[in-house]
Amino acid sequence: MELCQMSGLELGKKIKAKEVGVVEATKAVLENIEKREQSYHCYVTVCKEEALAQAEAVQKKIDAGALDSPLAGVPAAVKDNMCTKGMQTSCASRMLETFKPIYTATAVQKLQDAGAVILGKTNMDEFAMGSTSETSFFGATKNPWNQDHVPGGSSGGSAAAVAAEEAFYTLGSDTGGSIRQPASYCGITGLKPTYGTVSRYGLIAYASSLDQIGPMAKTVEDVAEIYKIIAGHDKKDSTSVHQPAPSFTLCPDMKGKKIGIPMEFFGEGIEEDVKEAVYHGAKVYESLGAEVEEIKMPAIGYAIPAYYIAACAEASSNLSRYDGIKYGHCATKYDDLVDLYYQSRSEGFGFEVKKRILIGAFVLSSGYYDAYYNKALQVKALIKQSYDDAFAKYDFLLTPTAPTTAPRVGESLKDTLKMYLSDICTVSVNLAGLPGLVVPCGFDKKGLPIGLQLIGKAFGEETLLNAGLAFQTATDFHKKTPVGKEA
Amino acid sequence: MKITDELLDYVGILARLHISEEEREKTKEEISKIIEYMDRLNELDTRQIEAMSHAFPVKNVFREDVVQPSVDREEIILNAANKKEGCFKVPKAVE
């Protein structure tokens, strides 16, 4: 097997056994990046020299017996909305084009402490606002399975980098599906952990009550291992939950498990190929001894409006910090202080970001607050209740990740309401704060990947990862790669 | 509901954003479409439902009021476009 085709844990094992050197692995993946970036544009920044220096340092620590993580020495990349000290962190926006953070996000620091070699920062929709990775100020990322299609978003660069073997694994962030949907579109595995399990310290805020960092990789085992490294309480994030760092051994036994399939996830616009692949997934679970039942969750039909109201409201508040003064884009022509704010913000933000800030300011404005923002929070309570009811009976839920496979480049931004509607399978999970795991479960007629979404109880990551591993063991969709096949 | 020019101007002031003439019609049209879709929530009777801002109970987190090392002053202003004598430099705000 070629080095870059290995999973993170496979490479980690070889590094531990001294069969592969950390510098050698880093050089191999950097070579892939050099070859393929022209086509896919997964990265905003590639830090070649820094990565090679890190690789040497990590190798020394491994040799000295100072690193025991099974992923020590494995090269990875992180989404460009996570702060990395001294390394450009742009959020794919002109606003932060030259921003170099003075500290590192906790999740990234934890990876580095475990011996990860950070290759660079992956491309995304500007400020994580989008479902296609086309709104990046630095240009769109392409889907490695077919360059005429998007990789999904907003963590599109993180997903495409794993699929194109330009990183062994990556971190993404998920506010309304931004890890799970691109994982599905790119045929990889991705986990959106329970809200509060992974520190948001150093994650550039979009909608703070919904944002969560999570792993994206080739296999469930990799995702589980990365999750164990990055999860845990952090006093620097006041919403971080107090609970011990996860330690579990995966045990993919599905006998007697009860799985619900909510019908509302198969509404208008769902492609036949997607539906078939998900139902085939259900059959796989039945063959492994699980009981599968179709259920109804009517509140899910209202998740999209509730989500976009809440997310835009929080975005308008969070993004008010960009004033052109402390950091970020600063206009050169202005009349006075207030005009400096106007000019810097109007020049620094792209169209989609401005639109969401305006919508957020509207739903929070006096006279409309109750009708929109408060109403959305009430509907959020209904959605959470609906999940609580489902989990009283079922161990986890099984759904599509998106109604379709990856859309063609340019198609989604022509009709953004339609693009928002395509988030129907993912946003309710964030509103309820739950974990969601996506594993590859098939391909459509065009050869584009389809992902199966498993939704678990709050803090039920172990159950989800076991279920994901059971599916992965019974199928081989996760072994398919676009490398060498792309037209 | 439809977003009028007046409302768009008002929201622009709240958000400190200029909407250029070229982007004005597109912005109005797209935001109106989205807000109209959001109006669907009115189909639900939520009079008895308490609004939920966080999915799990979130409490204020306190720590002892003791002095701890913080970030260096020089580092804090590192990313500022305009600075002077260790401070952020801004246009005159008070006459």
Short mmCIF file of C-alpha atoms in Angstrom, two decimals, chain A residues 70-411:
data_model
loop_
_atom_site.label_atom_id
_atom_site.label_comp_id
_atom_site.label_asym_id
_atom_site.label_seq_id
_atom_site.Cartn_x
_atom_site.Cartn_y
_atom_site.Cartn_z
CA PRO A 70 -1.34 6.06 18.35
CA LEU A 71 -1.56 9.06 16.02
CA ALA A 72 1.83 10.54 16.98
CA GLY A 73 3.70 11.73 13.92
CA VAL A 74 0.71 11.59 11.58
CA PRO A 75 0.39 14.72 9.37
CA ALA A 76 -2.97 16.49 9.60
CA ALA A 77 -4.59 19.78 8.65
CA VAL A 78 -7.07 22.10 10.35
CA LYS A 79 -9.86 24.28 9.04
CA ASP A 80 -8.85 27.90 8.60
CA ASN A 81 -11.25 29.12 11.29
CA MET A 82 -9.14 27.64 14.10
CA CYS A 83 -6.46 29.89 15.53
CA THR A 84 -2.89 28.74 15.07
CA LYS A 85 -0.26 30.90 16.73
CA GLY A 86 1.77 32.86 14.18
CA MET A 87 0.14 31.01 11.27
CA GLN A 88 -2.30 32.90 9.05
CA THR A 89 -5.90 32.19 10.08
CA SER A 90 -8.16 33.81 7.52
CA CYS A 91 -11.60 32.21 7.95
CA ALA A 92 -11.44 32.36 4.13
CA SER A 93 -12.31 36.06 4.38
CA ARG A 94 -10.72 39.25 3.15
CA MET A 95 -11.50 40.51 6.67
CA LEU A 96 -8.79 38.25 8.15
CA GLU A 97 -6.53 37.97 5.09
CA THR A 98 -3.43 38.92 7.06
CA PHE A 99 -4.49 37.85 10.55
CA LYS A 100 -1.91 35.89 12.54
CA PRO A 101 -3.33 34.73 15.88
CA ILE A 102 -1.28 35.16 19.04
CA TYR A 103 -2.53 31.88 20.50
CA THR A 104 -3.52 28.40 19.35
CA ALA A 105 -7.02 26.90 19.62
CA THR A 106 -7.28 24.27 22.37
CA ALA A 107 -8.35 21.49 19.97
CA VAL A 108 -5.34 22.16 17.71
CA GLN A 109 -3.00 22.42 20.70
CA LYS A 110 -4.21 19.04 21.95
CA LEU A 111 -3.46 17.49 18.56
CA GLN A 112 0.01 19.02 18.57
CA ASP A 113 0.62 17.81 22.13
CA ALA A 114 -0.29 14.31 20.92
CA GLY A 115 2.33 14.59 18.16
CA ALA A 116 0.33 15.75 15.13
CA VAL A 117 2.26 17.46 12.34
CA ILE A 118 0.11 20.38 11.13
CA LEU A 119 0.45 20.73 7.35
CA GLY A 120 -1.62 23.88 6.99
CA LYS A 121 -5.06 25.43 7.02
CA THR A 122 -7.93 24.15 4.92
CA ASN A 123 -10.32 26.12 2.76
CA MET A 124 -13.91 26.78 3.74
CA ASP A 125 -16.89 29.01 3.10
CA GLU A 126 -16.18 32.52 4.34
CA PHE A 127 -16.70 32.57 8.14
CA ALA A 128 -18.14 29.02 7.76
CA MET A 129 -21.28 30.47 6.14
CA GLY A 130 -22.20 28.25 3.25
CA SER A 131 -22.78 24.68 2.14
CA THR A 132 -20.37 24.46 -0.80
CA SER A 133 -16.98 26.07 0.06
CA GLU A 134 -17.54 28.42 -2.88
CA THR A 135 -17.82 31.63 -0.84
CA SER A 136 -14.13 31.52 0.17
CA PHE A 137 -12.34 34.80 -0.59
CA PHE A 138 -9.44 32.67 -1.86
CA GLY A 139 -11.46 30.71 -4.41
CA ALA A 140 -13.55 27.54 -4.32
CA THR A 141 -12.44 24.01 -3.40
CA LYS A 142 -13.34 21.27 -5.90
CA ASN A 143 -14.66 17.80 -5.16
CA PRO A 144 -11.88 15.22 -5.72
CA TRP A 145 -14.46 12.72 -7.03
CA ASN A 146 -15.45 15.11 -9.81
CA GLN A 147 -14.08 18.61 -10.22
CA ASP A 148 -17.32 19.87 -11.76
CA HIS A 149 -18.93 19.39 -8.36
CA VAL A 150 -18.51 21.12 -5.00
CA PRO A 151 -16.97 19.34 -2.00
CA GLY A 152 -19.75 20.61 0.27
CA GLY A 153 -19.23 23.02 3.10
CA SER A 154 -18.41 24.78 5.06
CA SER A 155 -15.53 22.39 5.95
CA GLY A 156 -15.12 21.53 2.24
CA GLY A 157 -11.33 21.91 2.24
CA SER A 158 -11.00 19.60 5.26
CA ALA A 159 -13.16 16.93 3.58
CA ALA A 160 -11.55 17.20 0.14
CA ALA A 161 -8.03 17.10 1.65
CA VAL A 162 -8.76 13.72 3.26
CA ALA A 163 -10.40 12.35 0.10
CA ALA A 164 -7.52 13.58 -2.11
CA GLU A 165 -4.89 12.19 0.30
CA GLU A 166 -3.57 15.68 0.97
CA ALA A 167 -3.82 15.02 4.73
CA PHE A 168 -4.29 11.86 6.78
CA TYR A 169 -7.02 13.51 8.79
CA THR A 170 -8.38 16.98 9.42
CA LEU A 171 -10.39 19.03 11.88
CA GLY A 172 -13.57 20.70 10.72
CA SER A 173 -16.24 22.69 12.51
CA ASP A 174 -19.98 22.11 12.35
CA THR A 175 -22.63 24.75 13.04
CA GLY A 176 -25.43 23.32 10.90
CA GLY A 177 -23.82 20.37 9.13
CA SER A 178 -20.44 21.77 8.10
CA ILE A 179 -18.51 18.60 9.03
CA ARG A 180 -21.14 16.00 8.13
CA GLN A 181 -22.36 17.28 4.76
CA PRO A 182 -18.88 17.69 3.17
CA ALA A 183 -17.86 14.31 4.66
CA SER A 184 -20.86 12.83 2.85
CA TYR A 185 -20.12 14.65 -0.44
CA CYS A 186 -16.45 13.58 -0.36
CA GLY A 187 -16.97 9.98 0.75
CA ILE A 188 -15.16 10.23 4.09
CA THR A 189 -16.06 9.80 7.78
CA GLY A 190 -16.85 12.80 9.99
CA LEU A 191 -18.07 13.37 13.53
CA LYS A 192 -19.89 16.37 14.94
CA PRO A 193 -19.52 15.82 18.69
CA THR A 194 -22.08 16.74 21.36
CA TYR A 195 -22.12 20.49 22.02
CA GLY A 196 -19.61 21.31 24.75
CA THR A 197 -17.43 18.20 24.48
CA VAL A 198 -14.68 19.80 22.37
CA SER A 199 -13.41 23.22 23.46
CA ARG A 200 -14.34 26.14 21.19
CA TYR A 201 -11.46 28.23 22.54
CA GLY A 202 -9.70 29.63 19.48
CA LEU A 203 -12.47 28.65 17.07
CA ILE A 204 -13.50 31.83 15.27
CA ALA A 205 -17.15 32.20 16.22
CA TYR A 206 -20.04 31.95 13.78
CA ALA A 207 -22.99 30.90 16.00
CA SER A 208 -21.60 30.11 19.44
CA SER A 209 -24.55 28.06 20.74
CA LEU A 210 -24.28 25.73 17.73
CA ASP A 211 -20.56 25.66 16.73
CA GLN A 212 -18.60 22.50 17.48
CA ILE A 213 -15.18 21.24 16.31
CA GLY A 214 -14.87 17.63 15.16
CA PRO A 215 -12.67 15.12 13.32
CA MET A 216 -12.78 14.14 9.62
CA ALA A 217 -10.87 11.06 8.43
CA LYS A 218 -10.86 7.93 6.29
CA THR A 219 -12.14 5.52 8.95
CA VAL A 220 -14.30 5.37 12.07
CA GLU A 221 -11.29 4.18 14.11
CA ASP A 222 -9.33 7.31 13.13
CA VAL A 223 -12.27 9.56 13.94
CA ALA A 224 -12.68 7.88 17.35
CA GLU A 225 -8.98 8.30 18.16
CA ILE A 226 -8.93 11.99 17.14
CA TYR A 227 -12.11 12.58 19.13
CA LYS A 228 -10.47 11.10 22.23
CA ILE A 229 -7.53 13.48 21.80
CA ILE A 230 -9.51 16.69 21.29
CA ALA A 231 -12.45 16.15 23.70
CA GLY A 232 -12.42 17.15 27.34
CA HIS A 233 -13.17 20.07 29.62
CA ASP A 234 -11.40 23.38 29.00
CA LYS A 235 -11.69 26.24 31.43
CA LYS A 236 -11.09 28.66 28.58
CA ASP A 237 -14.51 27.78 27.10
CA SER A 238 -17.35 28.55 29.50
CA THR A 239 -19.73 26.22 27.61
CA SER A 240 -17.29 23.31 27.81
CA VAL A 241 -18.88 20.50 29.83
CA HIS A 242 -17.35 19.02 32.98
CA GLN A 243 -16.75 15.39 32.25
CA PRO A 244 -13.71 13.15 32.05
CA ALA A 245 -11.93 12.89 28.70
CA PRO A 246 -13.43 9.98 26.76
CA SER A 247 -11.73 6.61 27.01
CA PHE A 248 -13.44 3.66 25.39
CA THR A 249 -12.60 0.68 23.26
CA LEU A 250 -14.78 0.28 20.20
CA CYS A 251 -17.07 -2.75 20.23
CA PRO A 252 -19.23 -2.95 17.12
CA ASP A 253 -21.98 -5.27 18.37
CA MET A 254 -25.35 -4.30 16.91
CA LYS A 255 -27.41 -7.18 18.32
CA GLY A 256 -30.60 -5.92 19.93
CA LYS A 257 -29.89 -2.26 19.12
CA LYS A 258 -32.98 -0.22 18.28
CA ILE A 259 -32.66 2.21 15.39
CA GLY A 260 -35.22 4.80 14.28
CA ILE A 261 -35.53 6.22 10.76
CA PRO A 262 -37.34 9.57 10.90
CA MET A 263 -39.48 10.01 7.79
CA GLU A 264 -39.12 13.80 7.80
CA PHE A 265 -35.52 13.43 6.57
CA PHE A 266 -36.80 11.97 3.30
CA GLY A 267 -38.95 14.91 2.24
CA GLU A 268 -39.25 16.92 -0.93
CA GLY A 269 -36.15 17.00 -3.13
CA ILE A 270 -34.54 13.78 -1.90
CA GLU A 271 -32.77 11.90 -4.67
CA GLU A 272 -33.76 8.30 -5.29
CA ASP A 273 -30.11 7.13 -5.17
CA VAL A 274 -29.64 8.71 -1.74
CA LYS A 275 -32.82 7.18 -0.38
CA GLU A 276 -31.85 3.76 -1.70
CA ALA A 277 -28.34 3.93 -0.23
CA VAL A 278 -29.69 4.94 3.21
CA TYR A 279 -32.28 2.15 3.19
CA HIS A 280 -29.59 -0.27 2.12
CA GLY A 281 -27.70 0.95 5.20
CA ALA A 282 -30.72 0.10 7.34
CA LYS A 283 -30.71 -3.42 5.85
CA VAL A 284 -27.05 -3.79 6.79
CA TYR A 285 -27.91 -2.97 10.41
CA GLU A 286 -30.80 -5.45 10.35
CA SER A 287 -28.47 -8.13 9.05
CA LEU A 288 -26.20 -7.37 12.02
CA GLY A 289 -29.02 -8.01 14.46
CA ALA A 290 -30.44 -4.52 15.01
CA GLU A 291 -34.13 -3.63 14.92
CA VAL A 292 -35.01 -0.81 12.55
CA GLU A 293 -38.28 1.14 12.61
CA GLU A 294 -39.62 4.11 10.67
CA ILE A 295 -40.70 6.94 12.96
CA LYS A 296 -42.26 10.40 12.74
CA MET A 297 -40.68 13.63 14.04
CA PRO A 298 -42.89 16.44 12.65
CA ALA A 299 -40.94 19.24 14.37
CA ILE A 300 -37.98 18.56 12.05
CA GLY A 301 -39.98 20.25 9.27
CA TYR A 302 -39.40 23.57 11.05
CA ALA A 303 -35.69 23.12 11.73
CA ILE A 304 -34.43 25.19 8.77
CA PRO A 305 -36.20 28.48 9.56
CA ALA A 306 -35.44 28.08 13.29
CA TYR A 307 -31.79 27.32 12.55
CA TYR A 308 -31.20 30.22 10.15
CA ILE A 309 -32.86 32.70 12.52
CA ALA A 310 -30.74 31.54 15.48
CA ALA A 311 -27.51 31.22 13.49
CA CYS A 312 -27.81 34.60 11.72
CA ALA A 313 -28.76 36.32 14.99
CA GLU A 314 -25.66 34.97 16.71
CA ALA A 315 -23.52 35.74 13.67
CA SER A 316 -24.63 39.38 13.61
CA SER A 317 -23.64 39.66 17.25
CA ASN A 318 -20.38 37.69 16.98
CA LEU A 319 -19.18 39.47 13.84
CA SER A 320 -19.77 42.91 15.33
CA ARG A 321 -16.24 42.55 16.77
CA TYR A 322 -14.73 43.26 13.33
CA ASP A 323 -14.27 46.99 13.61
CA GLY A 324 -11.10 47.45 11.57
CA ILE A 325 -9.19 48.53 14.68
CA LYS A 326 -8.02 45.65 16.86
CA TYR A 327 -7.32 43.23 14.03
CA GLY A 328 -8.73 42.41 10.64
CA HIS A 329 -9.18 44.45 7.49
CA CYS A 330 -8.92 48.22 7.99
CA ALA A 331 -10.16 50.62 5.31
CA THR A 332 -7.71 53.29 4.18
CA LYS A 333 -10.33 55.90 3.22
CA TYR A 334 -12.88 57.04 5.81
CA ASP A 335 -14.35 60.24 7.29
CA ASP A 336 -14.45 59.47 11.01
CA LEU A 337 -14.51 56.63 13.54
CA VAL A 338 -18.00 55.37 12.67
CA ASP A 339 -17.22 55.59 8.97
CA LEU A 340 -14.08 53.53 9.61
CA TYR A 341 -16.34 50.75 10.97
CA TYR A 342 -18.66 51.00 7.95
CA GLN A 343 -15.89 51.02 5.36
CA SER A 344 -13.79 48.28 6.95
CA ARG A 345 -16.76 45.95 7.40
CA SER A 346 -18.29 46.65 3.98
CA GLU A 347 -14.95 46.00 2.24
CA GLY A 348 -13.88 43.08 4.43
CA PHE A 349 -16.98 40.87 4.36
CA GLY A 350 -18.25 39.02 1.29
CA PHE A 351 -21.86 39.03 0.07
CA GLU A 352 -23.10 35.90 1.89
CA VAL A 353 -21.61 37.03 5.22
CA LYS A 354 -23.14 40.51 4.88
CA LYS A 355 -26.49 38.98 4.05
CA ARG A 356 -26.47 36.78 7.16
CA ILE A 357 -25.38 39.67 9.39
CA LEU A 358 -28.25 41.78 8.00
CA ILE A 359 -30.78 38.98 8.52
CA GLY A 360 -29.45 38.54 12.06
CA ALA A 361 -29.68 42.26 12.82
CA PHE A 362 -33.26 42.18 11.47
CA VAL A 363 -34.50 39.22 13.55
CA LEU A 364 -32.97 40.76 16.69
CA SER A 365 -34.24 44.29 16.06
CA SER A 366 -36.91 45.78 18.29
CA GLY A 367 -40.35 45.06 16.89
CA TYR A 368 -39.25 41.81 15.22
CA TYR A 369 -37.40 40.08 18.08
CA ASP A 370 -40.41 38.19 19.44
CA ALA A 371 -41.82 37.23 16.06
CA TYR A 372 -38.52 35.78 14.80
CA TYR A 373 -35.73 35.26 17.31
CA ASN A 374 -37.83 34.27 20.30
CA LYS A 375 -40.10 32.15 18.12
CA ALA A 376 -37.04 30.30 16.78
CA LEU A 377 -35.88 29.53 20.31
CA GLN A 378 -39.32 28.14 21.11
CA VAL A 379 -39.20 25.93 18.04
CA LYS A 380 -35.70 24.85 19.08
CA ALA A 381 -37.24 23.61 22.36
CA LEU A 382 -39.84 21.65 20.34
CA ILE A 383 -37.12 20.05 18.24
CA LYS A 384 -35.10 19.07 21.31
CA GLN A 385 -38.24 17.55 22.84
CA SER A 386 -38.87 15.59 19.67
CA TYR A 387 -35.33 14.10 19.87
CA ASP A 388 -35.76 13.34 23.59
CA ASP A 389 -38.94 11.42 22.76
CA ALA A 390 -37.19 9.47 20.00
CA PHE A 391 -34.25 8.54 22.23
CA ALA A 392 -36.58 7.22 24.90
CA LYS A 393 -37.20 4.36 22.45
CA TYR A 394 -34.18 4.15 20.16
CA ASP A 395 -30.43 3.82 20.64
CA PHE A 396 -29.71 6.01 17.64
CA LEU A 397 -31.34 7.41 14.50
CA LEU A 398 -30.35 6.70 10.94
CA THR A 399 -30.86 9.33 8.22
CA PRO A 400 -29.44 10.72 4.98
CA THR A 401 -26.81 13.46 5.46
CA ALA A 402 -28.17 15.61 2.62
CA PRO A 403 -31.07 15.14 0.20
CA THR A 404 -28.68 14.95 -2.77
CA THR A 405 -25.07 14.20 -3.64
CA ALA A 406 -22.65 17.08 -4.30
CA PRO A 407 -24.23 19.78 -6.53
CA ARG A 408 -22.45 21.12 -9.59
CA VAL A 409 -20.11 24.08 -9.09
CA GLY A 410 -22.01 27.38 -9.34
CA GLU A 411 -25.46 25.83 -9.02
#
